[in-house]
Coordinates of C-alpha atoms in Angstrom, one line a residue:
M1 CA 123.3 164.4 -7.8
L2 CA 123.4 168.2 -6.8
Q3 CA 127.2 168.7 -7.1
I4 CA 126.8 166.5 -10.8
V5 CA 124.2 168.6 -12.3
S6 CA 126.4 171.9 -11.0
G7 CA 128.5 170.7 -14.5
K8 CA 131.6 170.8 -12.8
F9 CA 132.6 167.3 -14.3
Y10 CA 131.1 168.4 -17.9
T11 CA 133.2 168.6 -21.0
D12 CA 130.5 168.6 -23.9
E13 CA 129.2 171.6 -24.5
A14 CA 125.9 170.5 -25.6
R15 CA 123.4 170.1 -22.7
R16 CA 119.8 169.1 -22.0
R17 CA 117.6 170.3 -19.2
N18 CA 114.8 169.4 -16.9
I19 CA 113.5 171.5 -14.4
M20 CA 112.7 169.5 -11.4
R21 CA 110.3 170.9 -8.5
G22 CA 109.4 168.9 -5.5
T23 CA 107.8 169.7 -2.0
L24 CA 109.5 170.3 1.5
Y25 CA 107.9 170.5 5.0
S26 CA 109.9 172.8 7.8
N27 CA 109.2 174.1 10.9
M28 CA 111.0 177.4 9.9
R29 CA 109.6 180.6 9.6
L30 CA 111.2 182.6 6.8
P31 CA 111.6 186.2 6.8
W32 CA 108.7 188.5 5.7
R33 CA 108.7 189.2 2.4
C34 CA 111.0 186.5 1.7
D35 CA 109.8 185.2 -1.9
R36 CA 112.7 183.1 -3.6
I37 CA 115.9 181.6 -1.9
E38 CA 118.7 181.0 -5.0
T39 CA 121.5 178.7 -4.0
A40 CA 124.2 177.0 -6.3
A41 CA 122.3 173.9 -5.1
G42 CA 118.2 175.0 -6.2
A43 CA 116.1 177.3 -4.9
L44 CA 113.4 177.4 -2.2
Q45 CA 110.0 179.3 -2.4
P46 CA 107.9 179.5 0.5
S47 CA 103.9 179.2 0.7
T48 CA 102.3 181.5 2.3
A49 CA 100.4 180.0 5.2
F50 CA 100.7 181.4 8.3
R51 CA 99.9 178.4 10.7
G52 CA 100.9 175.0 11.0
L53 CA 103.6 173.2 9.1
R54 CA 105.2 175.4 6.5
T55 CA 105.6 174.0 2.6
L56 CA 108.2 174.7 0.3
S57 CA 108.5 174.6 -3.3
Y58 CA 112.0 173.4 -4.0
E59 CA 113.1 173.8 -7.7
I60 CA 116.5 172.8 -9.4
V61 CA 117.5 172.4 -13.1
E62 CA 118.6 169.1 -13.8
E63 CA 121.3 169.0 -16.6
Y64 CA 123.6 166.6 -17.8
E65 CA 125.9 166.4 -20.8
G66 CA 124.6 165.7 -24.5
T67 CA 121.6 165.9 -26.2
E68 CA 118.6 164.3 -26.1
D69 CA 119.3 162.3 -29.3
T70 CA 122.3 160.6 -27.4
A71 CA 121.5 160.3 -24.0
V72 CA 121.4 157.4 -22.1
L73 CA 119.6 158.7 -18.9
L74 CA 116.8 161.5 -19.4
S75 CA 115.9 162.1 -16.1
I76 CA 116.3 160.5 -12.2
G77 CA 113.4 162.2 -10.7
V78 CA 113.3 164.9 -8.1
D79 CA 113.6 162.7 -4.9
P80 CA 117.3 162.6 -5.0
F81 CA 117.7 166.3 -5.1
L82 CA 115.2 166.7 -2.9
K83 CA 116.4 164.6 -0.2
D84 CA 120.1 166.4 -0.3
F85 CA 118.5 169.2 -0.2
A86 CA 116.7 168.8 2.5
S87 CA 119.4 167.4 4.5
I88 CA 121.6 170.4 3.7
A89 CA 118.5 172.7 4.6
S90 CA 118.2 171.3 7.9
F91 CA 122.5 171.0 8.8
A92 CA 122.5 174.7 7.6
L93 CA 119.8 176.6 9.1
N94 CA 119.7 173.9 12.2
V95 CA 116.0 173.3 11.8
V96 CA 114.0 170.2 10.4
C97 CA 113.3 170.6 7.0
T98 CA 112.3 166.9 5.1
P99 CA 109.9 165.7 2.0
D100 CA 108.1 163.9 4.8
P101 CA 105.1 166.0 6.5
D102 CA 104.5 163.0 8.7
L103 CA 108.3 162.8 10.1
L104 CA 108.0 166.5 10.8
R105 CA 105.1 166.2 13.0
R106 CA 106.4 163.7 14.8
L107 CA 109.5 165.4 15.4
V108 CA 108.3 168.9 16.5
G109 CA 105.6 167.2 18.7
D110 CA 105.5 167.2 22.6
Q111 CA 105.4 164.1 23.0
P112 CA 108.2 160.7 23.6
L113 CA 108.1 159.0 20.2
S114 CA 108.8 155.6 21.4
P115 CA 109.0 153.7 24.7
S116 CA 112.9 153.7 24.6
T117 CA 112.7 157.5 25.2
I118 CA 111.5 159.8 28.2
A119 CA 111.1 162.9 26.3
S120 CA 110.2 165.0 23.0
P121 CA 113.2 165.6 20.6
R122 CA 113.2 169.1 21.5
T123 CA 113.9 168.2 25.4
Y124 CA 117.6 167.0 23.8
V125 CA 118.5 169.6 21.3
G126 CA 117.8 173.0 21.3
R127 CA 116.0 174.8 18.4
V128 CA 116.0 172.2 16.2
F129 CA 112.7 170.4 17.0
D130 CA 110.9 173.6 18.3
G131 CA 107.5 174.0 16.8
E132 CA 108.5 177.3 15.1
V133 CA 111.9 178.6 14.1
H134 CA 112.3 181.9 12.5
V135 CA 115.3 182.0 10.8
T136 CA 116.8 185.8 9.8
D137 CA 118.2 186.9 6.6
E138 CA 121.6 186.6 8.3
E139 CA 121.1 182.7 8.1
L140 CA 119.8 182.4 4.8
D141 CA 123.3 184.0 3.3
K142 CA 124.8 181.7 5.5
L143 CA 122.8 178.6 3.6
K144 CA 124.0 180.4 0.5
D145 CA 127.4 180.4 1.3
F146 CA 127.6 176.7 2.6
V147 CA 125.8 175.8 -0.4
R148 CA 128.3 177.4 -2.8
D149 CA 130.9 175.9 -0.8
L150 CA 129.9 172.6 -0.5
I151 CA 129.3 172.1 -4.5
A152 CA 132.6 173.6 -5.0
L153 CA 134.6 171.2 -2.9
K154 CA 136.9 169.0 -4.8
R155 CA 134.7 165.5 -5.3
T156 CA 136.3 163.2 -2.8
H157 CA 135.7 165.9 -0.4
Y158 CA 132.4 166.4 -1.2
L159 CA 131.6 163.1 -0.9
S160 CA 132.7 163.0 2.5
A161 CA 130.9 166.2 3.6
I162 CA 127.2 164.8 2.1
G163 CA 128.2 161.6 3.7
A164 CA 128.6 163.1 7.4
I165 CA 125.5 165.5 7.0
R166 CA 123.3 163.0 5.7
T167 CA 124.5 161.0 8.9
Y168 CA 124.1 164.3 11.2
V169 CA 120.3 164.6 10.2
T170 CA 119.9 161.2 10.2
G171 CA 121.1 160.8 13.6
L172 CA 119.0 164.1 14.9
H173 CA 115.8 162.1 13.5
R174 CA 116.6 159.5 15.5
I175 CA 116.4 161.0 18.5
G176 CA 112.7 160.7 18.6
D177 CA 112.6 156.6 18.6
D178 CA 116.2 155.5 19.9
I179 CA 118.6 157.8 21.7
D180 CA 121.3 155.0 21.8
V181 CA 121.5 154.9 17.8
A182 CA 121.2 158.6 17.8
Y183 CA 124.2 159.3 20.1
T184 CA 126.0 156.8 17.7
L185 CA 125.3 158.2 14.5
L186 CA 126.3 162.0 15.8
V187 CA 130.0 160.5 16.5
A188 CA 130.3 158.3 13.0
S189 CA 129.4 161.9 11.2
I190 CA 132.4 163.3 13.0
E191 CA 134.2 160.0 12.6
S192 CA 134.0 160.1 9.3
L193 CA 135.6 162.8 8.4
A194 CA 138.1 162.1 10.8
Q195 CA 139.5 158.8 8.5
K196 CA 142.1 160.3 6.5
Y197 CA 143.2 163.0 9.2
K198 CA 146.9 162.5 9.9
G199 CA 147.4 163.8 13.5
A200 CA 149.3 163.2 16.2
S201 CA 150.1 159.2 16.9
A202 CA 148.7 157.0 19.5
R203 CA 151.5 156.2 22.1
W204 CA 152.0 153.1 24.1
E205 CA 150.7 154.5 27.2
D206 CA 147.5 154.8 25.7
Y207 CA 146.9 151.4 25.0
D208 CA 144.7 149.5 27.3
S209 CA 146.7 148.5 30.7
P210 CA 146.2 144.6 30.5
K211 CA 146.4 144.0 26.9
R212 CA 149.4 146.3 27.0
S213 CA 151.0 144.2 30.0
T214 CA 150.2 141.0 28.0
M215 CA 151.7 142.3 24.9
D216 CA 154.9 143.2 27.0
K217 CA 155.6 140.1 28.4
A218 CA 154.9 138.1 24.9
L219 CA 157.5 140.8 23.2
K220 CA 160.1 140.2 26.1
G221 CA 163.4 139.0 24.3
A222 CA 162.5 140.2 21.3
P223 CA 165.2 143.1 19.4
E224 CA 163.9 146.4 20.5
E225 CA 163.3 147.4 16.7
I226 CA 161.0 144.5 16.2
G227 CA 158.9 145.2 19.8
N228 CA 158.8 149.2 18.6
R229 CA 157.8 147.9 15.3
V230 CA 154.5 145.4 16.5
R231 CA 153.3 147.8 19.1
D232 CA 153.0 150.7 16.7
A233 CA 151.2 148.6 14.1
L234 CA 149.0 147.4 17.3
L235 CA 148.5 151.2 17.7
E236 CA 147.7 152.0 14.3
I237 CA 144.8 149.1 14.1
E238 CA 143.5 149.0 17.3
H239 CA 140.4 151.0 18.7
V240 CA 143.0 153.4 20.7
G241 CA 144.5 154.7 17.4
L242 CA 141.0 155.3 15.9
A243 CA 139.7 157.0 19.2
R244 CA 142.7 159.0 19.2
R245 CA 142.4 160.3 15.5
F246 CA 138.7 161.0 15.9
R247 CA 139.8 163.1 19.4
S248 CA 142.8 165.0 17.6
F249 CA 140.5 165.7 14.6
A250 CA 137.8 167.2 16.6
L251 CA 140.0 169.2 18.7
E252 CA 142.3 170.4 15.9
N253 CA 139.3 171.7 14.2
L254 CA 137.5 173.5 16.6
A255 CA 137.5 176.8 15.2
P256 CA 137.7 180.0 18.1
T257 CA 134.2 180.8 16.6
F258 CA 133.0 177.4 18.6
F259 CA 133.6 178.6 22.3
R260 CA 132.7 183.0 21.2
E261 CA 130.0 183.7 18.9
E262 CA 128.4 180.4 18.8
A263 CA 128.8 179.6 22.5
Q264 CA 126.5 183.0 23.0
G265 CA 122.9 182.0 24.3
Q266 CA 124.0 178.4 25.3
E267 CA 122.8 177.4 28.9
Y268 CA 126.2 175.5 29.5
P269 CA 128.4 175.7 26.8
A270 CA 131.8 173.4 26.7
G271 CA 135.2 174.5 27.4
K272 CA 138.2 173.3 25.5
A273 CA 139.7 171.9 28.2
D274 CA 136.6 169.4 29.5
L275 CA 136.3 168.7 25.4
V276 CA 139.6 166.6 25.4
G277 CA 138.2 163.7 27.9
A278 CA 134.7 164.6 26.7
L279 CA 135.3 163.3 22.9
A280 CA 137.3 160.2 24.1
R281 CA 134.2 159.2 26.3
A282 CA 132.0 159.8 23.2
Y283 CA 134.1 157.6 21.0
S284 CA 133.8 155.4 23.6
I285 CA 130.2 155.5 24.2
R286 CA 129.9 154.8 20.6
S287 CA 132.2 151.8 20.3
K288 CA 130.1 150.2 23.2
Y289 CA 126.7 150.7 21.5
V290 CA 128.1 149.3 18.1
H291 CA 129.7 146.1 19.3
N292 CA 127.9 145.3 22.9
L293 CA 124.7 147.4 22.3
A294 CA 125.5 149.2 25.8
P295 CA 123.2 151.8 26.3
V296 CA 124.2 155.9 26.8
P297 CA 124.5 156.8 30.5
K298 CA 121.4 157.7 32.0
L299 CA 122.3 161.3 32.4
V300 CA 122.4 161.5 28.7
S301 CA 118.9 160.2 28.0
H302 CA 117.2 161.2 30.9
V303 CA 119.3 164.9 30.4
W304 CA 117.0 167.7 32.3
H305 CA 119.4 170.9 30.5
R306 CA 120.6 171.5 27.3
G307 CA 124.0 171.8 28.1
D308 CA 126.5 170.5 26.0
L309 CA 128.4 168.6 29.2
V310 CA 126.9 166.1 32.2
N311 CA 129.1 164.8 34.8
V312 CA 129.0 160.9 34.5
G313 CA 131.2 159.5 37.8
G314 CA 133.0 163.1 37.9
K315 CA 133.5 163.2 34.3
P316 CA 132.3 165.3 31.8
V317 CA 130.2 163.5 29.1
L318 CA 129.0 165.4 25.8
T319 CA 125.0 165.6 25.8
L320 CA 123.2 165.1 22.6
H321 CA 122.8 168.7 22.4
G322 CA 126.4 169.4 23.0
L323 CA 127.4 166.8 20.5
A324 CA 125.1 167.6 17.8
R325 CA 126.6 171.3 18.3
L326 CA 129.9 169.9 17.9
A327 CA 129.2 167.8 15.2
R328 CA 127.3 170.7 13.2
H329 CA 130.6 172.9 13.7
L330 CA 133.3 170.6 12.6
I331 CA 131.1 169.5 9.3
W332 CA 131.1 173.1 8.6
V333 CA 134.3 174.1 9.2
F334 CA 135.2 170.8 7.0
V335 CA 133.4 172.4 4.1
R336 CA 134.2 176.1 4.1
S337 CA 138.2 174.7 4.5
G338 CA 138.2 172.0 2.1
Q339 CA 139.4 172.2 -1.3
K340 CA 138.0 173.9 -4.2
V341 CA 137.8 173.4 -7.6
E342 CA 135.9 174.6 -10.4
K343 CA 136.7 171.9 -13.0
E344 CA 137.4 168.6 -12.5
R345 CA 137.5 165.1 -14.2
Y346 CA 135.6 162.7 -12.6
P347 CA 133.5 159.3 -13.7
Y348 CA 130.1 161.0 -12.0
Q349 CA 127.9 158.4 -14.2
D350 CA 128.9 156.2 -11.3
D351 CA 127.7 157.8 -8.9
F352 CA 123.8 158.3 -10.4
P353 CA 121.2 156.6 -7.8
N354 CA 119.1 154.7 -10.5
I355 CA 122.2 152.8 -12.4
V356 CA 123.8 150.2 -10.8
H357 CA 126.7 147.9 -12.2
V358 CA 126.1 144.7 -13.1
E359 CA 128.2 141.5 -14.4
F360 CA 127.1 140.5 -18.1
A361 CA 126.7 137.1 -19.1
P362 CA 129.9 135.5 -20.7
Q363 CA 128.8 135.5 -24.0
Y364 CA 128.9 139.5 -23.9
W365 CA 132.4 140.3 -23.3
V366 CA 134.4 136.7 -23.1
W367 CA 135.2 137.0 -26.8
K368 CA 136.2 140.4 -26.7
H369 CA 140.3 141.0 -27.5
E370 CA 140.5 144.8 -27.8
G371 CA 142.6 146.2 -25.1
F372 CA 143.4 142.2 -23.8
R373 CA 145.6 142.1 -20.5
P374 CA 147.2 138.6 -19.8
A375 CA 145.9 139.2 -15.8
A376 CA 142.1 138.9 -17.3
A377 CA 143.2 135.2 -18.7
R378 CA 141.3 133.7 -15.7
Q379 CA 138.5 135.5 -16.0
K380 CA 138.2 134.9 -19.5
L381 CA 138.7 131.1 -18.8
G382 CA 136.2 131.4 -16.1
G383 CA 133.5 132.7 -18.5
F384 CA 134.1 130.1 -21.4
L385 CA 133.8 127.6 -19.1
S386 CA 130.5 128.6 -18.1
L387 CA 129.2 128.8 -22.2
V388 CA 130.6 125.0 -22.1
S389 CA 128.8 124.3 -18.8
A390 CA 125.5 125.8 -20.2
L391 CA 126.0 123.5 -23.2
Q392 CA 126.2 120.4 -20.9
K393 CA 123.5 121.3 -18.7
K394 CA 121.6 121.7 -22.3
A395 CA 120.6 125.3 -21.3
P396 CA 118.0 127.2 -23.6
D397 CA 119.9 129.3 -26.2
A398 CA 123.4 127.8 -25.0
Q399 CA 126.0 128.2 -27.6
L400 CA 129.6 128.7 -27.7
I401 CA 131.1 131.9 -29.1
D402 CA 133.8 132.8 -31.7
M403 CA 136.9 133.2 -29.7
R404 CA 139.0 133.0 -32.4
D405 CA 140.5 136.8 -32.3
L406 CA 141.5 136.6 -28.8
L407 CA 143.1 133.3 -29.5
R408 CA 145.6 135.0 -32.5
K409 CA 146.6 137.2 -29.4
Y410 CA 147.3 134.4 -27.2
E411 CA 149.5 132.4 -29.7
A412 CA 151.6 135.7 -29.6
L413 CA 151.3 136.1 -25.5
I414 CA 151.7 132.1 -24.7
P415 CA 155.7 132.1 -25.8
Q416 CA 156.6 134.3 -23.3
A417 CA 154.0 134.8 -20.9
K418 CA 154.9 132.7 -17.1
A419 CA 152.2 133.9 -14.3
H420 CA 149.2 133.5 -17.0
R421 CA 150.7 131.3 -19.1
L422 CA 147.8 128.3 -17.8
P423 CA 144.8 130.0 -18.1
M424 CA 145.4 131.0 -22.0
V425 CA 146.6 127.6 -22.8
A426 CA 143.8 126.0 -20.7
L427 CA 141.4 128.5 -23.1
Y428 CA 143.0 127.9 -26.2
F429 CA 143.1 124.0 -26.0
L430 CA 138.9 123.9 -25.0
F431 CA 137.9 126.3 -27.9
N432 CA 139.9 124.1 -30.5
S433 CA 138.8 120.7 -28.9
F434 CA 134.9 121.8 -28.9
V435 CA 135.0 123.6 -32.5
K436 CA 135.1 121.3 -36.4
P437 CA 138.5 121.2 -37.5
A438 CA 137.5 124.0 -40.1
D439 CA 137.1 126.2 -37.6
R440 CA 139.7 125.9 -36.1
L441 CA 143.1 128.3 -35.7
P442 CA 145.5 127.6 -38.7
D443 CA 148.0 125.4 -36.8
A444 CA 146.1 125.2 -33.8
Q445 CA 147.2 121.4 -33.3
K446 CA 150.7 121.9 -33.7
F447 CA 150.1 124.6 -31.2
M448 CA 148.1 122.7 -28.6
D449 CA 150.6 119.5 -29.0
R450 CA 153.4 122.3 -28.1
Y451 CA 151.9 123.9 -25.1
H452 CA 149.7 120.8 -23.9
S453 CA 152.1 119.7 -21.1
V454 CA 151.2 122.3 -18.7
L455 CA 147.2 121.0 -18.2
V456 CA 149.2 117.8 -16.9
S457 CA 150.5 119.1 -13.8
P458 CA 147.6 119.8 -11.0
S459 CA 146.0 123.0 -11.3
L460 CA 142.6 125.0 -11.3
E461 CA 142.4 125.7 -14.7
G462 CA 143.2 121.7 -15.5
I463 CA 140.1 121.0 -13.4
G464 CA 138.1 123.1 -15.4
V465 CA 139.4 121.6 -18.6
R466 CA 138.7 118.2 -17.4
F467 CA 135.1 119.1 -16.5
A468 CA 134.3 120.8 -19.8
L469 CA 135.8 117.7 -22.1
K470 CA 134.0 115.2 -19.3
R471 CA 137.4 113.5 -18.5
D472 CA 138.1 111.8 -14.4
V473 CA 140.5 113.5 -12.7
E474 CA 143.6 111.6 -12.4
W475 CA 145.7 113.3 -9.5
P476 CA 146.5 112.0 -6.3
T477 CA 144.0 112.4 -3.6
E478 CA 145.7 114.8 -1.8
E479 CA 146.6 117.3 -5.1
V480 CA 142.9 117.5 -5.6
A481 CA 142.2 117.9 -1.6
S482 CA 144.4 121.2 -1.6
L483 CA 143.1 122.4 -5.2
Y484 CA 139.8 122.1 -3.7
S485 CA 141.0 123.8 -0.7
R486 CA 142.4 126.5 -2.4
Y487 CA 139.8 127.2 -4.9
Y488 CA 137.4 128.8 -2.5
K489 CA 140.5 131.2 -0.8
Q490 CA 141.0 132.4 -4.4
K491 CA 137.4 132.0 -5.8
Y492 CA 136.6 136.0 -5.7
E493 CA 140.5 137.1 -5.1
K494 CA 141.9 139.0 -8.3
P495 CA 143.4 137.2 -10.6
G496 CA 141.1 134.2 -9.3
L497 CA 139.3 131.6 -11.4
K498 CA 135.4 131.4 -10.5
L499 CA 134.2 128.0 -12.0
P500 CA 130.4 127.5 -12.8
E501 CA 128.0 125.9 -10.3
L502 CA 127.9 122.7 -12.5
Y503 CA 132.0 122.1 -12.0
E504 CA 131.9 123.5 -8.2
T505 CA 129.4 120.0 -7.6
A506 CA 131.7 118.3 -10.2
F507 CA 134.7 119.0 -8.0
A508 CA 133.0 118.2 -4.7
L509 CA 131.8 114.9 -6.0
T510 CA 135.2 114.0 -7.4
L511 CA 137.2 114.7 -4.2
A512 CA 134.4 112.7 -2.5
E513 CA 135.0 110.3 -4.9
A514 CA 138.7 110.2 -4.2
Y515 CA 138.2 109.6 -0.9
R516 CA 135.9 106.9 -1.0
R517 CA 138.1 105.0 -3.8
D518 CA 141.2 105.3 -1.1
G519 CA 138.6 104.0 1.3
K520 CA 138.7 107.4 3.8
L521 CA 134.7 107.1 4.0
A522 CA 134.6 109.8 6.6
E523 CA 136.4 112.4 4.8
A524 CA 134.0 111.7 1.7
G525 CA 131.1 112.5 3.7
E526 CA 132.5 115.4 5.3
T527 CA 133.6 116.3 1.7
L528 CA 129.9 116.0 0.5
F529 CA 128.9 117.7 3.9
E530 CA 130.3 121.0 3.4
A531 CA 129.7 121.1 -0.3
I532 CA 126.1 120.9 0.4
N533 CA 127.0 124.2 2.9
N534 CA 128.7 125.6 0.0
Q535 CA 125.8 125.1 -2.4
P536 CA 122.7 124.4 -0.9
K537 CA 120.9 124.4 -4.7
A538 CA 123.1 121.4 -5.5
S539 CA 120.7 118.8 -4.4
T540 CA 122.8 116.5 -6.2
L541 CA 125.4 116.3 -3.4
Q542 CA 122.6 115.9 -0.9
S543 CA 121.7 112.9 -3.1
A544 CA 125.5 111.8 -3.3
L545 CA 125.8 111.8 0.7
A546 CA 122.7 109.6 1.2
T547 CA 124.1 107.2 -1.1
L548 CA 127.4 106.9 0.4
K549 CA 125.8 106.5 3.8
L550 CA 123.5 103.5 2.2
N551 CA 126.0 101.8 -0.2
E552 CA 129.8 102.6 0.5
S553 CA 130.8 100.6 -2.6
A554 CA 128.8 102.6 -5.2
P555 CA 130.9 104.8 -7.3
I556 CA 130.1 108.7 -6.9
S557 CA 130.6 109.8 -11.0
W558 CA 129.9 112.9 -11.4
Q559 CA 129.2 112.6 -15.0
V560 CA 126.5 110.1 -14.4
L561 CA 125.0 112.4 -11.3
L562 CA 125.4 115.6 -13.4
L563 CA 125.2 115.0 -17.1
P564 CA 123.0 111.9 -17.7
E565 CA 122.7 112.7 -21.3
P566 CA 126.2 114.9 -22.0
P567 CA 126.4 116.8 -25.4
E568 CA 128.9 115.2 -28.0
V569 CA 132.3 116.7 -28.1
D570 CA 134.8 116.9 -30.9
R571 CA 137.7 116.7 -29.4
P572 CA 141.3 116.5 -31.1
P573 CA 144.0 113.5 -30.5
E574 CA 145.4 113.1 -27.1
A575 CA 149.0 115.1 -26.7
S576 CA 151.2 112.2 -25.9

C-alpha cells in the first residue's frame, strides 16, 4: 500500500486524501533535536521520553483516485501502512520497530523467550535487539534514500523487495522463540529474490552422487541428445538447481562494501571464499528443516560470539548474525539496483488488503453476452446448470435468467465452432427446453433439431443436460465410468465444466446404479464409498450405500433419492 498511495499508478487527476496516523515503538534513540523524519512513504515524529521504550508517531497521507462522490473505497485504515513502514524502518535502521509494544519488550529483554532457545535474541544478532540503539543522522539519510528507491521500483520488483523485507524482519523476530524457523525465514528472504535470477546453470556433477548413478544407469543406451535433455531437466527442477541459483544469486550480488565498510566493527566477518560453501550449507539447513524438521546445527543455536561463521565438522556455516547481515545487504542491493519507474500502468486495486475477489452467483453473470468468447462456454453452461438445480431443489428465490441475448450470439457461433460447440449447444437446448414456447428464440426448434445430435454421444455436457431434464443416462457403464473419472480431473481446470453439487451426487448415484444393474456390486459399493469422500455433506450417498448392502436388487434412482417432488418442465418434442 505504501507504493500505491504514492500515486505512481494513478491516471485520474482528481484525488481524495486522508491523513493517517499511528503509533510505533522502537529501541532506537534518534539524534538530539530530531523533530521529524520525512520519507517518501510517510513521516516519523519521535516522542520526548528519555527512558524506557521510545514511542514514535507515524503519519502518512492516504491518497486515492477520484472524488468522494465516485469513491468505492474511502480508507483502508492506518494498520497496513503502519506494519509495512515498521518493517522498512526495522530493516533499514537495523533496529526493532513495531506497532506492538509487548513484542518490543520481549525482544530487547535479557531472558530466553521460549524453552527452545538458550539465550536472549541479542546474543544471536548484533545491534538489532540492544536495549538502546543510537541512530545517527547519516543512518537517517540512508533510510530516506532507501525508502525513495523502494517506492520508485517497478511494481513487480517492489513486491519482491517488500516481501523479502517482511520475511527478513519476521525471521529476526522469530529468534526469540524458534531458532530453526528464524534461520529458515532469513534464508527464504534471500531465496525469494533469487527466483527469477538467471545465473550459472548447475552441472550434472553437482547432482547427488547416488541419484546421479541411478539415472546414468537408467539412461544407458539412450541417444546422447535424449540423455542430456533428461539430465538438464532434472537439474532444472531438482533441489540442486534451486540451491545453485540461491548461491549464485547471493555471491554475484554481494557488493564490495560487504567485505569493507560493512565489515568494520564486526567480530569475525566472513570472507567471500568461505561464503561459497557456507551459502550452500545455509540452503541445505533450510531444506532439511522444511522437509524433515531437522534443527539447525548446535553450534548455530548455542552460539558464543557474533561472528558471521562457525565451523561445523570443519566447514564454515553461517550464524544467525552472519545470515542476517548477508540477507540485509542483498536486499539493500536489490532495492538500490532494481528498475525504477516514475509512472506505471498496474491494476493496483487488486492489491488492496481489505478487498478480496469472490465468485458471484450465476444469476449475476451467466446471461452476460458482451465480450463473450467461446472458451467461456463451459463456464456459462455450469452456471446455468446451477440455476436449474436450484429450481429442482426448490431453493428460495430460485429462478431462471433470460439468456436470449447470449443465445443469439450462440446461433451465429455454433455453425463454425468446433472445440466449444458442445457446451454452447447444451446451453441453447436447455434454455429453450425450460421456457414457454412464446419465450423461445424464433426458429429455436429448427436450430435444436439441427444440432441436437451432438448431445447423443457420451459427454460431460450431455450428463448435465440429462440431469437438468431429469432423464436417465442411457450410455454403457464403461462410458459413464470414464466420464465420472474425467470429471474430477477437469473440474477446476480451464476450460472445465463444474457441475452443481446436486448433479455431482446424481452422477455418483447414476454410475453406482449402472454397476448394480450389470451385477458389479463391488464396483457399485466402491463408487458410493468414494463419492462420500468427495461429498461428505451428501447424506443421500450414505443412505444409498446402506441400502445397497441390505438389498442388492433395489434400484438406485437419483431422481427418487434427490428429487422426490421435482418441478414440472416444459420440454420440446424429442429430436429424432
